[in-house]
PDB file of C-alpha atoms in Angstrom:
ATOM      1  CA  SER A 102    -200.006 -83.479  23.741  1.00  0.00           C
ATOM      2  CA  GLN A 103    -203.557 -82.571  23.347  1.00  0.00           C
ATOM      3  CA  GLN A 104    -205.673 -84.553  26.652  1.00  0.00           C
ATOM      4  CA  GLY A 105    -209.292 -83.458  24.808  1.00  0.00           C
ATOM      5  CA  GLU A 106    -211.529 -83.852  21.865  1.00  0.00           C
ATOM      6  CA  GLU A 107    -213.907 -81.313  21.417  1.00  0.00           C
ATOM      7  CA  ASP A 108    -217.383 -82.740  19.121  1.00  0.00           C
ATOM      8  CA  PRO A 109    -218.195 -80.719  16.785  1.00  0.00           C
ATOM      9  CA  GLN A 110    -215.207 -79.154  15.543  1.00  0.00           C
ATOM     10  CA  ALA A 111    -217.385 -76.425  13.710  1.00  0.00           C
ATOM     11  CA  LEU A 112    -221.124 -75.827  14.691  1.00  0.00           C
ATOM     12  CA  SER A 113    -223.238 -73.248  12.936  1.00  0.00           C
ATOM     13  CA  ILE A 114    -226.621 -72.301  14.590  1.00  0.00           C
ATOM     14  CA  GLN A 115    -229.182 -69.245  14.319  1.00  0.00           C
ATOM     15  CA  GLU A 116    -230.062 -66.339  16.861  1.00  0.00           C
ATOM     16  CA  GLY A 117    -232.159 -68.747  19.710  1.00  0.00           C
ATOM     17  CA  GLU A 118    -231.397 -71.535  18.632  1.00  0.00           C
ATOM     18  CA  ASN A 119    -229.719 -73.122  21.740  1.00  0.00           C
ATOM     19  CA  ALA A 120    -225.330 -74.809  20.995  1.00  0.00           C
ATOM     20  CA  THR A 121    -223.863 -78.230  22.717  1.00  0.00           C
ATOM     21  CA  MET A 122    -220.654 -78.859  22.426  1.00  0.00           C
ATOM     22  CA  ASN A 123    -218.975 -81.687  23.408  1.00  0.00           C
ATOM     23  CA  CYS A 124    -215.705 -82.833  25.722  1.00  0.00           C
ATOM     24  CA  SER A 125    -213.629 -86.859  25.212  1.00  0.00           C
ATOM     25  CA  TYR A 126    -210.824 -86.624  27.695  1.00  0.00           C
ATOM     26  CA  LYS A 127    -208.250 -89.881  28.286  1.00  0.00           C
ATOM     27  CA  THR A 128    -206.916 -89.865  31.947  1.00  0.00           C
ATOM     28  CA  SER A 129    -209.006 -88.994  35.363  1.00  0.00           C
ATOM     29  CA  ILE A 130    -209.712 -86.018  36.138  1.00  0.00           C
ATOM     30  CA  ASN A 131    -209.663 -83.135  39.186  1.00  0.00           C
ATOM     31  CA  ASN A 132    -211.651 -80.660  37.295  1.00  0.00           C
ATOM     32  CA  LEU A 133    -212.537 -80.023  33.771  1.00  0.00           C
ATOM     33  CA  GLN A 134    -213.081 -76.059  32.867  1.00  0.00           C
ATOM     34  CA  TRP A 135    -214.949 -74.140  30.435  1.00  0.00           C
ATOM     35  CA  TYR A 136    -213.547 -70.692  27.886  1.00  0.00           C
ATOM     36  CA  ARG A 137    -214.402 -69.057  25.376  1.00  0.00           C
ATOM     37  CA  GLN A 138    -211.770 -67.859  23.304  1.00  0.00           C
ATOM     38  CA  ASN A 139    -212.995 -64.546  20.221  1.00  0.00           C
ATOM     39  CA  SER A 140    -210.590 -64.617  17.455  1.00  0.00           C
ATOM     40  CA  GLY A 141    -207.333 -63.488  18.284  1.00  0.00           C
ATOM     41  CA  ARG A 142    -208.194 -62.864  21.995  1.00  0.00           C
ATOM     42  CA  GLY A 143    -207.265 -64.248  25.112  1.00  0.00           C
ATOM     43  CA  LEU A 144    -209.257 -67.105  27.141  1.00  0.00           C
ATOM     44  CA  VAL A 145    -212.192 -66.234  29.140  1.00  0.00           C
ATOM     45  CA  HIS A 146    -213.357 -68.488  31.917  1.00  0.00           C
ATOM     46  CA  LEU A 147    -216.771 -70.008  31.636  1.00  0.00           C
ATOM     47  CA  ILE A 148    -217.540 -72.069  33.719  1.00  0.00           C
ATOM     48  CA  LEU A 149    -215.621 -75.042  36.372  1.00  0.00           C
ATOM     49  CA  ILE A 150    -216.888 -78.227  37.093  1.00  0.00           C
ATOM     50  CA  ARG A 151    -214.966 -80.290  39.598  1.00  0.00           C
ATOM     51  CA  SER A 152    -214.278 -84.751  39.656  1.00  0.00           C
ATOM     52  CA  ASN A 153    -217.385 -85.507  41.840  1.00  0.00           C
ATOM     53  CA  GLU A 154    -219.968 -83.225  40.151  1.00  0.00           C
ATOM     54  CA  ARG A 155    -222.119 -83.881  37.783  1.00  0.00           C
ATOM     55  CA  GLU A 156    -223.800 -80.719  36.725  1.00  0.00           C
ATOM     56  CA  LYS A 157    -223.271 -77.330  36.787  1.00  0.00           C
ATOM     57  CA  HIS A 158    -225.195 -74.371  35.567  1.00  0.00           C
ATOM     58  CA  SER A 159    -223.659 -70.500  35.376  1.00  0.00           C
ATOM     59  CA  GLY A 160    -226.612 -68.009  33.739  1.00  0.00           C
ATOM     60  CA  ARG A 161    -227.065 -70.147  30.137  1.00  0.00           C
ATOM     61  CA  LEU A 162    -224.729 -72.390  30.446  1.00  0.00           C
ATOM     62  CA  ARG A 163    -225.369 -75.835  31.612  1.00  0.00           C
ATOM     63  CA  VAL A 164    -222.157 -78.001  31.969  1.00  0.00           C
ATOM     64  CA  THR A 165    -222.743 -81.702  32.462  1.00  0.00           C
ATOM     65  CA  LEU A 166    -219.558 -84.216  33.233  1.00  0.00           C
ATOM     66  CA  ASP A 167    -219.366 -87.932  33.292  1.00  0.00           C
ATOM     67  CA  THR A 168    -216.412 -89.083  34.209  1.00  0.00           C
ATOM     68  CA  SER A 169    -217.359 -93.086  33.591  1.00  0.00           C
ATOM     69  CA  LYS A 170    -217.399 -92.094  30.085  1.00  0.00           C
ATOM     70  CA  LYS A 171    -214.409 -89.373  31.031  1.00  0.00           C
ATOM     71  CA  SER A 172    -216.988 -86.578  29.049  1.00  0.00           C
ATOM     72  CA  SER A 173    -218.705 -83.438  29.618  1.00  0.00           C
ATOM     73  CA  SER A 174    -220.806 -81.341  27.339  1.00  0.00           C
ATOM     74  CA  LEU A 175    -221.623 -77.818  27.438  1.00  0.00           C
ATOM     75  CA  LEU A 176    -224.936 -76.249  26.612  1.00  0.00           C
ATOM     76  CA  ILE A 177    -225.421 -73.062  25.602  1.00  0.00           C
ATOM     77  CA  THR A 178    -229.319 -72.073  25.399  1.00  0.00           C
ATOM     78  CA  ALA A 179    -231.291 -69.394  24.533  1.00  0.00           C
ATOM     79  CA  SER A 180    -228.032 -68.199  21.534  1.00  0.00           C
ATOM     80  CA  ARG A 181    -226.734 -64.642  21.091  1.00  0.00           C
ATOM     81  CA  ALA A 182    -224.146 -63.304  17.575  1.00  0.00           C
ATOM     82  CA  ALA A 183    -222.423 -62.401  20.566  1.00  0.00           C
ATOM     83  CA  ASP A 184    -221.723 -65.900  21.778  1.00  0.00           C
ATOM     84  CA  THR A 185    -220.119 -66.650  18.580  1.00  0.00           C
ATOM     85  CA  ALA A 186    -216.666 -67.700  19.236  1.00  0.00           C
ATOM     86  CA  SER A 187    -214.105 -70.853  19.558  1.00  0.00           C
ATOM     87  CA  TYR A 188    -215.034 -72.840  22.582  1.00  0.00           C
ATOM     88  CA  PHE A 189    -211.830 -75.497  24.577  1.00  0.00           C
ATOM     89  CA  CYS A 190    -212.633 -77.667  27.343  1.00  0.00           C
ATOM     90  CA  ALA A 191    -209.916 -78.067  29.546  1.00  0.00           C
ATOM     91  CA  THR A 192    -208.729 -80.553  31.843  1.00  0.00           C
ATOM     92  CA  VAL A 193    -206.314 -80.428  35.696  1.00  0.00           C
ATOM     93  CA  LEU A 194    -205.384 -84.071  35.658  1.00  0.00           C
ATOM     94  CA  ARG A 195    -205.294 -85.680  38.831  1.00  0.00           C
ATOM     95  CA  GLU A 196    -201.456 -86.762  38.657  1.00  0.00           C
ATOM     96  CA  THR A 197    -199.911 -83.394  37.809  1.00  0.00           C
ATOM     97  CA  SER A 198    -199.653 -80.660  40.120  1.00  0.00           C
ATOM     98  CA  GLY A 199    -199.919 -77.227  39.603  1.00  0.00           C
ATOM     99  CA  SER A 200    -203.043 -77.149  37.939  1.00  0.00           C
ATOM    100  CA  ARG A 201    -201.933 -76.891  34.915  1.00  0.00           C
ATOM    101  CA  LEU A 202    -204.583 -76.878  32.088  1.00  0.00           C
ATOM    102  CA  THR A 203    -204.808 -79.518  29.110  1.00  0.00           C
ATOM    103  CA  PHE A 204    -206.740 -78.346  26.400  1.00  0.00           C
ATOM    104  CA  GLY A 205    -208.326 -80.002  23.888  1.00  0.00           C
ATOM    105  CA  GLU A 206    -208.614 -78.634  20.382  1.00  0.00           C
ATOM    106  CA  GLY A 207    -211.876 -76.823  20.427  1.00  0.00           C
ATOM    107  CA  THR A 208    -214.845 -76.380  18.564  1.00  0.00           C
ATOM    108  CA  GLN A 209    -215.702 -73.179  16.271  1.00  0.00           C
ATOM    109  CA  LEU A 210    -219.557 -71.506  17.472  1.00  0.00           C
ATOM    110  CA  THR A 211    -220.932 -69.894  14.837  1.00  0.00           C
ATOM    111  CA  VAL A 212    -224.239 -67.493  15.778  1.00  0.00           C
ATOM    112  CA  ASN A 213    -225.999 -66.011  12.820  1.00  0.00           C
ATOM    113  CA  PRO A 214    -227.968 -63.059  13.380  1.00  0.00           C
TER     114      PRO A 214
ATOM    115  CA  ASP B 264    -205.496 -53.390  37.441  1.00  0.00           C
ATOM    116  CA  THR B 265    -207.892 -55.593  37.092  1.00  0.00           C
ATOM    117  CA  GLY B 266    -206.997 -57.787  34.724  1.00  0.00           C
ATOM    118  CA  VAL B 267    -203.776 -59.449  32.995  1.00  0.00           C
ATOM    119  CA  SER B 268    -201.570 -57.484  30.772  1.00  0.00           C
ATOM    120  CA  GLN B 269    -199.197 -59.032  28.234  1.00  0.00           C
ATOM    121  CA  ASP B 270    -196.642 -56.743  26.288  1.00  0.00           C
ATOM    122  CA  PRO B 271    -196.130 -56.946  23.305  1.00  0.00           C
ATOM    123  CA  ARG B 272    -199.333 -57.772  22.027  1.00  0.00           C
ATOM    124  CA  HIS B 273    -197.248 -58.151  18.221  1.00  0.00           C
ATOM    125  CA  LYS B 274    -193.940 -58.946  17.366  1.00  0.00           C
ATOM    126  CA  ILE B 275    -192.624 -59.654  14.570  1.00  0.00           C
ATOM    127  CA  THR B 276    -188.723 -60.215  14.214  1.00  0.00           C
ATOM    128  CA  LYS B 277    -186.797 -62.673  11.431  1.00  0.00           C
ATOM    129  CA  ARG B 278    -185.802 -66.033  12.611  1.00  0.00           C
ATOM    130  CA  GLY B 279    -182.490 -65.728  14.537  1.00  0.00           C
ATOM    131  CA  GLN B 280    -183.487 -63.330  16.750  1.00  0.00           C
ATOM    132  CA  ASN B 281    -183.764 -63.128  20.189  1.00  0.00           C
ATOM    133  CA  VAL B 282    -187.222 -61.876  21.891  1.00  0.00           C
ATOM    134  CA  THR B 283    -188.476 -61.835  25.165  1.00  0.00           C
ATOM    135  CA  PHE B 284    -192.580 -61.028  26.322  1.00  0.00           C
ATOM    136  CA  ARG B 285    -193.606 -60.171  29.373  1.00  0.00           C
ATOM    137  CA  CYS B 286    -196.451 -60.824  31.378  1.00  0.00           C
ATOM    138  CA  ASP B 287    -197.942 -59.390  34.709  1.00  0.00           C
ATOM    139  CA  PRO B 288    -200.571 -61.425  35.852  1.00  0.00           C
ATOM    140  CA  ILE B 289    -203.460 -60.279  38.663  1.00  0.00           C
ATOM    141  CA  SER B 290    -201.864 -58.731  41.816  1.00  0.00           C
ATOM    142  CA  GLU B 291    -202.651 -60.908  44.431  1.00  0.00           C
ATOM    143  CA  HIS B 292    -202.846 -64.502  42.049  1.00  0.00           C
ATOM    144  CA  ASN B 293    -199.224 -66.996  43.288  1.00  0.00           C
ATOM    145  CA  ARG B 294    -199.445 -68.401  40.258  1.00  0.00           C
ATOM    146  CA  LEU B 295    -198.736 -67.664  36.699  1.00  0.00           C
ATOM    147  CA  TYR B 296    -198.619 -69.939  33.658  1.00  0.00           C
ATOM    148  CA  TRP B 297    -197.407 -70.020  29.805  1.00  0.00           C
ATOM    149  CA  TYR B 298    -199.310 -71.319  26.616  1.00  0.00           C
ATOM    150  CA  ARG B 299    -198.351 -71.313  23.546  1.00  0.00           C
ATOM    151  CA  GLN B 300    -201.499 -71.271  20.852  1.00  0.00           C
ATOM    152  CA  THR B 301    -200.562 -72.441  17.120  1.00  0.00           C
ATOM    153  CA  LEU B 302    -203.318 -71.485  14.470  1.00  0.00           C
ATOM    154  CA  GLY B 303    -206.791 -73.691  15.129  1.00  0.00           C
ATOM    155  CA  GLN B 304    -205.439 -75.219  17.523  1.00  0.00           C
ATOM    156  CA  GLY B 305    -206.029 -75.419  21.829  1.00  0.00           C
ATOM    157  CA  PRO B 306    -203.306 -73.194  23.506  1.00  0.00           C
ATOM    158  CA  GLU B 307    -199.878 -76.135  24.863  1.00  0.00           C
ATOM    159  CA  PHE B 308    -198.873 -75.509  28.618  1.00  0.00           C
ATOM    160  CA  LEU B 309    -194.731 -74.415  28.803  1.00  0.00           C
ATOM    161  CA  THR B 310    -194.277 -73.425  31.950  1.00  0.00           C
ATOM    162  CA  TYR B 311    -195.712 -72.418  35.702  1.00  0.00           C
ATOM    163  CA  PHE B 312    -194.776 -70.835  38.822  1.00  0.00           C
ATOM    164  CA  GLN B 313    -195.206 -70.519  42.222  1.00  0.00           C
ATOM    165  CA  ASN B 314    -194.607 -67.452  43.432  1.00  0.00           C
ATOM    166  CA  GLU B 315    -190.798 -66.975  41.908  1.00  0.00           C
ATOM    167  CA  ALA B 316    -189.608 -70.824  41.958  1.00  0.00           C
ATOM    168  CA  GLN B 317    -190.886 -72.443  37.897  1.00  0.00           C
ATOM    169  CA  LEU B 318    -191.933 -75.696  39.445  1.00  0.00           C
ATOM    170  CA  GLU B 319    -192.547 -77.370  35.912  1.00  0.00           C
ATOM    171  CA  LYS B 320    -191.365 -77.151  32.232  1.00  0.00           C
ATOM    172  CA  SER B 321    -193.084 -78.924  29.561  1.00  0.00           C
ATOM    173  CA  ARG B 322    -191.300 -81.252  26.838  1.00  0.00           C
ATOM    174  CA  LEU B 323    -192.016 -78.018  24.682  1.00  0.00           C
ATOM    175  CA  LEU B 324    -190.158 -75.599  26.197  1.00  0.00           C
ATOM    176  CA  SER B 325    -186.168 -76.096  24.175  1.00  0.00           C
ATOM    177  CA  ASP B 326    -183.283 -75.138  25.569  1.00  0.00           C
ATOM    178  CA  ARG B 327    -183.827 -72.062  23.228  1.00  0.00           C
ATOM    179  CA  PHE B 328    -187.018 -70.541  25.357  1.00  0.00           C
ATOM    180  CA  SER B 329    -186.270 -69.098  29.189  1.00  0.00           C
ATOM    181  CA  ALA B 330    -188.781 -68.090  31.585  1.00  0.00           C
ATOM    182  CA  GLU B 331    -188.210 -65.825  35.114  1.00  0.00           C
ATOM    183  CA  ARG B 332    -190.478 -64.458  37.596  1.00  0.00           C
ATOM    184  CA  PRO B 333    -187.797 -62.182  39.060  1.00  0.00           C
ATOM    185  CA  LYS B 334    -189.699 -60.950  42.959  1.00  0.00           C
ATOM    186  CA  GLY B 335    -193.079 -63.350  42.543  1.00  0.00           C
ATOM    187  CA  SER B 336    -194.211 -60.643  40.420  1.00  0.00           C
ATOM    188  CA  PHE B 337    -194.496 -59.850  36.467  1.00  0.00           C
ATOM    189  CA  SER B 338    -192.937 -62.577  34.500  1.00  0.00           C
ATOM    190  CA  THR B 339    -190.494 -62.614  31.434  1.00  0.00           C
ATOM    191  CA  LEU B 340    -189.814 -65.579  28.459  1.00  0.00           C
ATOM    192  CA  GLU B 341    -187.588 -65.663  26.131  1.00  0.00           C
ATOM    193  CA  ILE B 342    -186.753 -67.369  22.724  1.00  0.00           C
ATOM    194  CA  GLN B 343    -183.639 -67.299  21.207  1.00  0.00           C
ATOM    195  CA  ARG B 344    -182.280 -67.755  17.714  1.00  0.00           C
ATOM    196  CA  THR B 345    -185.377 -67.703  16.856  1.00  0.00           C
ATOM    197  CA  GLU B 346    -187.579 -69.954  14.260  1.00  0.00           C
ATOM    198  CA  GLN B 347    -190.155 -70.563  11.791  1.00  0.00           C
ATOM    199  CA  GLY B 348    -192.072 -73.080  13.901  1.00  0.00           C
ATOM    200  CA  ASP B 349    -191.937 -71.051  16.830  1.00  0.00           C
ATOM    201  CA  SER B 350    -194.666 -68.696  15.228  1.00  0.00           C
ATOM    202  CA  ALA B 351    -198.074 -68.444  17.376  1.00  0.00           C
ATOM    203  CA  MET B 352    -199.717 -66.388  20.362  1.00  0.00           C
ATOM    204  CA  TYR B 353    -198.448 -67.684  23.806  1.00  0.00           C
ATOM    205  CA  LEU B 354    -200.729 -66.543  26.320  1.00  0.00           C
ATOM    206  CA  CYS B 355    -200.320 -65.947  29.983  1.00  0.00           C
ATOM    207  CA  ALA B 356    -202.006 -66.789  32.686  1.00  0.00           C
ATOM    208  CA  SER B 357    -202.790 -66.483  36.517  1.00  0.00           C
ATOM    209  CA  SER B 358    -204.318 -68.206  39.111  1.00  0.00           C
ATOM    210  CA  GLN B 359    -204.930 -67.552  43.285  1.00  0.00           C
ATOM    211  CA  VAL B 360    -205.978 -71.231  44.557  1.00  0.00           C
ATOM    212  CA  THR B 361    -204.503 -74.496  42.778  1.00  0.00           C
ATOM    213  CA  TYR B 362    -207.430 -75.944  40.980  1.00  0.00           C
ATOM    214  CA  ASN B 363    -209.697 -72.647  40.248  1.00  0.00           C
ATOM    215  CA  GLU B 364    -209.692 -71.165  36.761  1.00  0.00           C
ATOM    216  CA  GLN B 365    -207.299 -68.499  35.687  1.00  0.00           C
ATOM    217  CA  PHE B 366    -207.441 -65.908  33.971  1.00  0.00           C
ATOM    218  CA  PHE B 367    -205.561 -64.834  30.742  1.00  0.00           C
ATOM    219  CA  GLY B 368    -203.955 -62.771  29.091  1.00  0.00           C
ATOM    220  CA  PRO B 369    -204.743 -61.579  26.291  1.00  0.00           C
ATOM    221  CA  GLY B 370    -201.562 -62.668  24.848  1.00  0.00           C
ATOM    222  CA  THR B 371    -198.448 -61.923  22.317  1.00  0.00           C
ATOM    223  CA  ARG B 372    -198.434 -62.811  18.615  1.00  0.00           C
ATOM    224  CA  LEU B 373    -194.719 -63.794  17.084  1.00  0.00           C
ATOM    225  CA  THR B 374    -194.629 -63.664  13.651  1.00  0.00           C
ATOM    226  CA  VAL B 375    -190.830 -65.222  12.749  1.00  0.00           C
ATOM    227  CA  LEU B 376    -190.114 -64.308   8.860  1.00  0.00           C
TER     228      LEU B 376
END
């Protein structure tokens, strides 16, 4: 079963604008990760945030984590057409072994040139 | 070798046939994961290996599915007596250290006619 829910399901913006995607989850986590998937391809890891962290940056990406609300957000600043892809949050749950990922259903981002 | 590879990339088969997929992880990674992804959904965990030991299997992995990782290197996923509901993208991922990011292969797209 899916652990997370992403919001929105689809997002369409103009190049240069910022894109914000949200993720909610249900149970205690060890860490939360964001992945990007271009159509029909494998997933690419973007960023990992641990349960004791509140914010993390990587290039044009900013991720926040609120464990009290069981939610995370991914902000992509100054978007480019090449950012068009599906974005998934994935959690590693505290009670599971082996760091298997539990994914949400994803947000389809379209950046129009 | 700079990434996870999967073979074949596409497989079309008739219902009732057996299929086998192969995954070659990043060489120094001791953990290997299999996920299944259907259209419009996030990947779902199937099973994972640490070295040659299969340590966890999802309830999604019916008796028709079997995975192996001999010698702790490449892995195979076999589906026996395929059904139309098995049509999906099968993704392999590997990782080096517990809780770190997973590196995904390009996937094998299975179509069962």
